[in-house]
XYZ file of C-alpha atoms in Angstrom:
396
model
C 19.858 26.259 -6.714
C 19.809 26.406 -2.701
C 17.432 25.265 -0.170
C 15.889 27.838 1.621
C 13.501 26.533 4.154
C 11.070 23.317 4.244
C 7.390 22.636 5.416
C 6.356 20.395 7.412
C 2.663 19.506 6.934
C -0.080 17.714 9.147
C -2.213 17.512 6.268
C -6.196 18.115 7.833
C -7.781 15.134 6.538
C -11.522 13.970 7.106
C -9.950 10.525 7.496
C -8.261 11.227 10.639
C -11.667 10.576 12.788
C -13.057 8.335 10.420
C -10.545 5.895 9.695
C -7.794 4.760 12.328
C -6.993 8.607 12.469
C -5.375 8.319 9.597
C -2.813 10.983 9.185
C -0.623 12.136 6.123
C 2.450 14.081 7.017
C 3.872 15.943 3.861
C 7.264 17.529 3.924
C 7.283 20.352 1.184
C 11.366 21.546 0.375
C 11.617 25.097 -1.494
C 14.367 26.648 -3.080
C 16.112 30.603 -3.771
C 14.360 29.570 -7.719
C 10.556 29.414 -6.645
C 10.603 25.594 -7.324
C 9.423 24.048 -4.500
C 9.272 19.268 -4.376
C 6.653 17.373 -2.390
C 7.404 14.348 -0.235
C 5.899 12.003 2.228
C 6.274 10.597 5.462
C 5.245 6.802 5.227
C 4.068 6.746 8.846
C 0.424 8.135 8.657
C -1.356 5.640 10.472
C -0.690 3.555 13.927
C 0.534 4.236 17.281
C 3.636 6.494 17.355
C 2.957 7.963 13.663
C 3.372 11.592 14.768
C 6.761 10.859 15.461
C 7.074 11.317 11.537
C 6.563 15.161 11.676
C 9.131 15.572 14.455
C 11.639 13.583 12.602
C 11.138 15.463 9.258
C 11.385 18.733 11.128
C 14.653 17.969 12.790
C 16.177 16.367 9.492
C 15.177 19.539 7.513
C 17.346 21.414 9.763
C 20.700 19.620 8.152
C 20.040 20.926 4.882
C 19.368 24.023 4.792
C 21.226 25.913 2.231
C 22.049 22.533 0.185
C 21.945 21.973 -3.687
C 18.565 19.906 -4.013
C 19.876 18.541 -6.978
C 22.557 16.224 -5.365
C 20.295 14.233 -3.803
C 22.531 11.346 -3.015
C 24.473 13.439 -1.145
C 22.057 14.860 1.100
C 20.710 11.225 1.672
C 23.815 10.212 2.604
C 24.565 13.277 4.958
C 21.217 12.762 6.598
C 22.043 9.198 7.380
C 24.987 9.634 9.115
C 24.848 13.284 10.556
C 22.091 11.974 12.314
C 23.362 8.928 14.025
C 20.774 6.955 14.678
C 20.123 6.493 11.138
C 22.873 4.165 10.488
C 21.261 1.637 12.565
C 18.076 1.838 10.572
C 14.922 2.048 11.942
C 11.546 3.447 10.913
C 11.314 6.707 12.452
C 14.689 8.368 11.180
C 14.098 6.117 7.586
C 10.522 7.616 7.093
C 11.866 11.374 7.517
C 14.775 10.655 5.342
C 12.464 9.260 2.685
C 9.899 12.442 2.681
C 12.864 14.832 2.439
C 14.298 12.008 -0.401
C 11.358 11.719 -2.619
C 10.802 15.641 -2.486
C 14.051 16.381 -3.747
C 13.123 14.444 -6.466
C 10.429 16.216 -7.008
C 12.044 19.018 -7.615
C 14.895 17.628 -9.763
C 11.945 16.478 -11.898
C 10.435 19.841 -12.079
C 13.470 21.935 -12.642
C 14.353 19.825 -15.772
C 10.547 19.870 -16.515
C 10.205 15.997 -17.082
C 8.534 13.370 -14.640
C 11.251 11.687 -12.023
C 10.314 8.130 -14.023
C 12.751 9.964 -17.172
C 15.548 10.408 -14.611
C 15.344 6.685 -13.465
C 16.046 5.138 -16.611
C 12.704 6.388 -18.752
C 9.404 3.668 -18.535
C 9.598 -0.060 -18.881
C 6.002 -0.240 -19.054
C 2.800 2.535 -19.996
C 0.582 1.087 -17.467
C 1.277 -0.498 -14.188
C -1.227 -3.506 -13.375
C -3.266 -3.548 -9.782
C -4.502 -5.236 -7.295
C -7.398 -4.636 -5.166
C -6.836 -5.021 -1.359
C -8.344 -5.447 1.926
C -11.331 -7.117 1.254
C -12.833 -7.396 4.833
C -13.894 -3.905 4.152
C -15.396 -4.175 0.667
C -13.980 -3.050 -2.623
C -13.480 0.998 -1.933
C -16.048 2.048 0.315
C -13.559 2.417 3.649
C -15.695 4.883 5.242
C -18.644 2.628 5.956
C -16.366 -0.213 7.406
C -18.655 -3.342 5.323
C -16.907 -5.514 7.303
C -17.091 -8.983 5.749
C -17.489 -12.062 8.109
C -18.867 -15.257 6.057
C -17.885 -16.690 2.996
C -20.123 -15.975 0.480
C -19.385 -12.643 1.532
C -16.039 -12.752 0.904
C -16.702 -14.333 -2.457
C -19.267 -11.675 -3.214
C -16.877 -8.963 -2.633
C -14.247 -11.055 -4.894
C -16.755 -11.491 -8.224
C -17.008 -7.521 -7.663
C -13.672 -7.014 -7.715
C -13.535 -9.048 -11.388
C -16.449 -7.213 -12.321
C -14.543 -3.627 -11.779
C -11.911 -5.016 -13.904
C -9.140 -6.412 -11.477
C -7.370 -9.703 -12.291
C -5.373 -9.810 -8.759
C -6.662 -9.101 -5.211
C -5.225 -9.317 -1.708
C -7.150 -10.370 1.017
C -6.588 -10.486 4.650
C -8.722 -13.631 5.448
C -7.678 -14.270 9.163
C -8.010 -10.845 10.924
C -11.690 -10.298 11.676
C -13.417 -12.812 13.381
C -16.556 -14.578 12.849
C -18.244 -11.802 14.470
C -16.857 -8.808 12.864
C -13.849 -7.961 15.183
C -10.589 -7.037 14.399
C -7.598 -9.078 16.235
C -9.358 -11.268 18.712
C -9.003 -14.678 17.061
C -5.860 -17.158 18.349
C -3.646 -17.020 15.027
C -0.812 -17.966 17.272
C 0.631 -21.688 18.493
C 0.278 -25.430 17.347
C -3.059 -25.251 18.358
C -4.455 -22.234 16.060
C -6.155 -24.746 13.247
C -9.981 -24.456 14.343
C -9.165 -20.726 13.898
C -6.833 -21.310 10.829
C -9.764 -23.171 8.983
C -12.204 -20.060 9.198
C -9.821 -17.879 6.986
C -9.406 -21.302 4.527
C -12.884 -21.412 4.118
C -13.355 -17.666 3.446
C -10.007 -18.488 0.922
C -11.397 -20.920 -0.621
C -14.978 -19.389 -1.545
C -13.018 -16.840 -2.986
C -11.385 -19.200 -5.462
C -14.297 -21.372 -6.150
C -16.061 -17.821 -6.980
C -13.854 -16.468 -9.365
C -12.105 -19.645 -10.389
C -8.785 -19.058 -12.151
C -9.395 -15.561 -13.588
C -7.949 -14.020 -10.626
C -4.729 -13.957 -8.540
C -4.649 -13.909 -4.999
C -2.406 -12.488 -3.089
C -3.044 -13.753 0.721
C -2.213 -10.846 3.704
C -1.047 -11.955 6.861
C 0.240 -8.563 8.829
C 2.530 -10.942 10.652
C -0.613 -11.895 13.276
C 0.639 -16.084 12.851
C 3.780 -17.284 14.389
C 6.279 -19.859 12.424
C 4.101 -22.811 13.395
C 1.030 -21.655 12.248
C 2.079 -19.765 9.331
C 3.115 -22.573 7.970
C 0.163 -24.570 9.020
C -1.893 -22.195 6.910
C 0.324 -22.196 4.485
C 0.048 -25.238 3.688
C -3.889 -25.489 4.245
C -3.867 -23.393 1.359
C -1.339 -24.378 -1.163
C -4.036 -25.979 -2.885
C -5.842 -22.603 -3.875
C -3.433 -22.022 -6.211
C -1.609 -18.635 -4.292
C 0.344 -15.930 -5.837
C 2.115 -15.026 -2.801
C 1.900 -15.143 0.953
C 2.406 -11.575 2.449
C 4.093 -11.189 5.775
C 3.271 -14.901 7.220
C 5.607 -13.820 10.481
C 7.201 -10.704 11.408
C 10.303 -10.244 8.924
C 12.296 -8.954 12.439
C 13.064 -12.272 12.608
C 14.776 -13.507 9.100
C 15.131 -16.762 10.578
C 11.381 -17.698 11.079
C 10.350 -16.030 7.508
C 13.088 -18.489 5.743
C 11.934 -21.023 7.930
C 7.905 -20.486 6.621
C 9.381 -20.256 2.892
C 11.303 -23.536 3.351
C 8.215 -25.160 4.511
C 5.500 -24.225 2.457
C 5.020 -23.934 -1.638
C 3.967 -19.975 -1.955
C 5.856 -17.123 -2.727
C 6.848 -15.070 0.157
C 5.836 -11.099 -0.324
C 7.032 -9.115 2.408
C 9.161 -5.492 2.597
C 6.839 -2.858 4.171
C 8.558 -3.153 7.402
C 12.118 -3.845 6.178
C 14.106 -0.083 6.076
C 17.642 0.762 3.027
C 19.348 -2.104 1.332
C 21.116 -2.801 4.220
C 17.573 -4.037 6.079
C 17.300 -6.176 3.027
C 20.310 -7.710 2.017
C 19.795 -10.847 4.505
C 16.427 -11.751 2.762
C 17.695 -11.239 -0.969
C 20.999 -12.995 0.033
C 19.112 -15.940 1.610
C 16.525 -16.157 -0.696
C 13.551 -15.608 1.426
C 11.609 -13.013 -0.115
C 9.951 -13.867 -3.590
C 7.557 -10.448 -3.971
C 9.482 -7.549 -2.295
C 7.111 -4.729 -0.824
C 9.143 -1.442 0.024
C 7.704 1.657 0.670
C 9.098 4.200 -0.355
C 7.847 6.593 2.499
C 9.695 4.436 5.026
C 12.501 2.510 3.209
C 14.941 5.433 2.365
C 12.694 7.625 -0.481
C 13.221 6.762 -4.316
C 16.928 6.992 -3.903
C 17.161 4.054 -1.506
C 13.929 2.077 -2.915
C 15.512 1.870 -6.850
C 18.909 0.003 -5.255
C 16.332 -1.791 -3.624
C 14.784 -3.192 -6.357
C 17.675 -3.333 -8.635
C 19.478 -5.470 -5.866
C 16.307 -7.676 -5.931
C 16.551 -8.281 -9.341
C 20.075 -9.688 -8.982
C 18.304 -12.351 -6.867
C 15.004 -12.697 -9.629
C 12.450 -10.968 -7.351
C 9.588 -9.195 -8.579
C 8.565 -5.460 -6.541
C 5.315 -4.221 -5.821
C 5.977 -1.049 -3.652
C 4.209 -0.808 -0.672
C 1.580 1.685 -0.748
C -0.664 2.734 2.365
C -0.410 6.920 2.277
C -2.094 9.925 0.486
C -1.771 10.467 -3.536
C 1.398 11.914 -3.115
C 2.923 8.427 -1.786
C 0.998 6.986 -4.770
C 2.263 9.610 -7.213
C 5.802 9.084 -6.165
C 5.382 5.106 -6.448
C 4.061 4.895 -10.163
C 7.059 7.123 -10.935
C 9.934 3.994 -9.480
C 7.723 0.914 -10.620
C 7.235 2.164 -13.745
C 10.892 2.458 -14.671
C 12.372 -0.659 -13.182
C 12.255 -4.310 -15.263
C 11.151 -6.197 -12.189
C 7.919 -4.814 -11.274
C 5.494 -7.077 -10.290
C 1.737 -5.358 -9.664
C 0.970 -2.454 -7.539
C -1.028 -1.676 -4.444
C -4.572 0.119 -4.511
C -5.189 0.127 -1.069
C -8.565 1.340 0.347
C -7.339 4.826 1.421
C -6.299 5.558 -1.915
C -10.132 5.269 -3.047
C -11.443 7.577 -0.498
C -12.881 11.207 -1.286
C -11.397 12.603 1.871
C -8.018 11.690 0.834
C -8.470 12.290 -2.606
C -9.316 15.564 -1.979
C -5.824 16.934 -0.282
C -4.084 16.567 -3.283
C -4.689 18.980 -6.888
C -4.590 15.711 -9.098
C -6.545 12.560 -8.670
C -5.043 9.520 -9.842
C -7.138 6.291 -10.244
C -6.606 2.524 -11.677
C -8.954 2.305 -15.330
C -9.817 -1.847 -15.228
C -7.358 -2.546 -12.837
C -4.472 -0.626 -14.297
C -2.650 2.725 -13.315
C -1.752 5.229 -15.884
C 1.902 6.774 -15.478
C 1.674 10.676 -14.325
C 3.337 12.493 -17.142
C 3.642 15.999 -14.661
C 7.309 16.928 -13.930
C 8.209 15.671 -10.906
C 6.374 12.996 -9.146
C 3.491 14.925 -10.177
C 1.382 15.335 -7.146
C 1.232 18.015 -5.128
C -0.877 19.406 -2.029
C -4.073 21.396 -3.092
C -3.502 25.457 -1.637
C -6.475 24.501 0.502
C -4.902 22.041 2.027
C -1.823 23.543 3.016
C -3.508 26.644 4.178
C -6.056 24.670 6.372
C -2.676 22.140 7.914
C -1.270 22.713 10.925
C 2.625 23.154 9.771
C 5.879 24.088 10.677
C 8.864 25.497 8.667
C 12.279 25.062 9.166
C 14.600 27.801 7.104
């Protein structure tokens, strides 16, 4: 089996102009026997995301011709043909990891069972999830319910245990007393009058839901050392499952520093690229929850010794998950074949129509759990309509 050209795919997406202009970019590799493997680039959202398509497109060009069965191979030619990918980084790691997880995609397809069977078969049936980013309500993205008091915050928790979820994550310092995004002072030894407005929204959420619920506390790196551990502490009393991204993880330093200093688990990953990226946090023992994703990290192939050298150091995994179904497709497949899973991400985008929609199969948490897709492959591909409607290009 040869390659024989690859697609790269701006997928059209109504959440593009309705939320942060969100946009999935979806590598598709084919081959001389009409199987063809899907795979995407973790980047679809922020400043600089487009980059993603470029990167894809240039990396696609280096395999042309190659057996999409030897996977590690071509992850290890694309790392070091390219140069710049043996420093790391999350352009050149987010096109390796679309090309990655597509040739798994296929290998799953051409041996017609899911990619979970060649990782070691399941550990687990069903993968247990949280429900995350409460300031904009439980799954209804599109109308932005931001969330500003307390009892609203609690509100939106009890409906979260209502739907069935026994874990949430909650960003409880971003939005401001007002409704806007990024405008409080998070930052310095003076931060604790703005500190004390996410412990109060915190701490209505316990009192609300008491102990039938974990909660996993976001942090998107917006505190410095000193106040992340202020906080930290503040809130060591709500009884926290784990403390995600307190500081930037650039830094392994300051995040050690936090962990040393408070009594929560650390979660953090998203922005941390290959085992390499990782091996000071596991080696140090700074990160309790580890969060890669496996659109940016280095694909399955790179996110699996990931998590297997985490569990040398007795961390749980819950792979970062922020893209369109096929990200979420190719996610179940790793977490439901490695013995140190932790829980799983539902993030909002995954519960939107308009995202939904791109994709032929529509995967959804039943009271707070994920089924495993039993497709060959990943199984998850882009709907014809989508790909017809995308603005592409193909490399061959």
């Amino acid at each position: 089996m040869k390659i024989v050209s690859v697609d790269i795919i701006d997928v059209k997406n109504p959440l593009q102009s309705a939320v942060s202009k969100w946009r999935p970019i979806v590598v598709r590799i084919n081959t001389d026997e009409g199987i063809s493997g899907f795979g995407e680039v973790g980047m679809a959202y922020g400043i600089g995301a487009s980059a993603g398509f470029g990167m894809a497109k240039d990396l696609a060009s280096i395999i042309i011709g190659m057996d999409p069965m030897e996977s590690e191979k071509i992850w290890d030619k694309m790392q070091k043909k390219t140069f710049w990918g043996q420093g790391g980084g999350t352009v050149v790691s987010a096109g390796m990891s679309a090309i990655d997880i597509a040739l798994w995609d296929i290998k799953g397809k051409a041996l017609n069972v899911p990619c979970y069977q060649l990782l070691g078969g399941k550990c687990r049936d069903t993968l247990r999830t949280y429900a995350s980013q409460l300031q904009f309500g439980w799954g209804d993205a599109a109308k932005k319910e931001i969330l500003t008091t307390p009892q609203q915050y609690a509100a939106a928790a009890e409906k979260a245990l209502a739907d069935g979820y026994d874990a949430i994550k909650v960003d409880v310092n971003e939005i401001d007393e007002q409704g806007v995004a990024k405008k409080r002072n998070l930052y310095g030894v003076f931060a604790d009058r703005e500190l004390m407005v996410g412990y109060k929204r915190l701490k209505a959420i316990r009192d609300a839901v008491g102990d039938e619920v974990d909660i996993i506390v976001e942090a998107h790196a917006l505190t410095d050392t000193a106040s992340a551990i202020r906080f930290g502490r503040m809130i060591e009393d709500l009884r926290i499952s784990a403390y995600e991204e307190p500081v930037m993880a650039l830094n392994h330093g300051q995040l050690k520093e936090v962990k040393n200093n408070i009594n929560i688990p650390i979660a953090a990953g998203e922005r941390i690229y290959t085992r390499w990226g990782f091996r000071p946090f596991f080696e140090e023992h700074i990160i309790d929850l580890i969060q890669p994703d496996l659109g940016t990290c280095g694909g399955i192939t790179e996110a699996k010794k990931i998590c297997d050298m985490g569990h040398i150091y007795d961390t749980t995994c819950q792979i970062h998950v922020c893209g369109g179904p096929i990200m979420t497709a190719a996610s179940l497949q790793l977490e439901c074949a490695i013995p140190n899973f932790g829980i799983h991400e539902l993030h909002r985008y995954a519960l939107l129509e308009g995202n939904r929609d791109t994709c032929k199969y529509d995967y959804l948490p039943k009271n707070g759990k994920y089924e495993i897709p039993d497709l060959p492959g990943i199984g998850q591909e882009l709907t014809d309509k989508s790909i017809a409607e995308s603005p592409k290009v193909t490399v061959q």
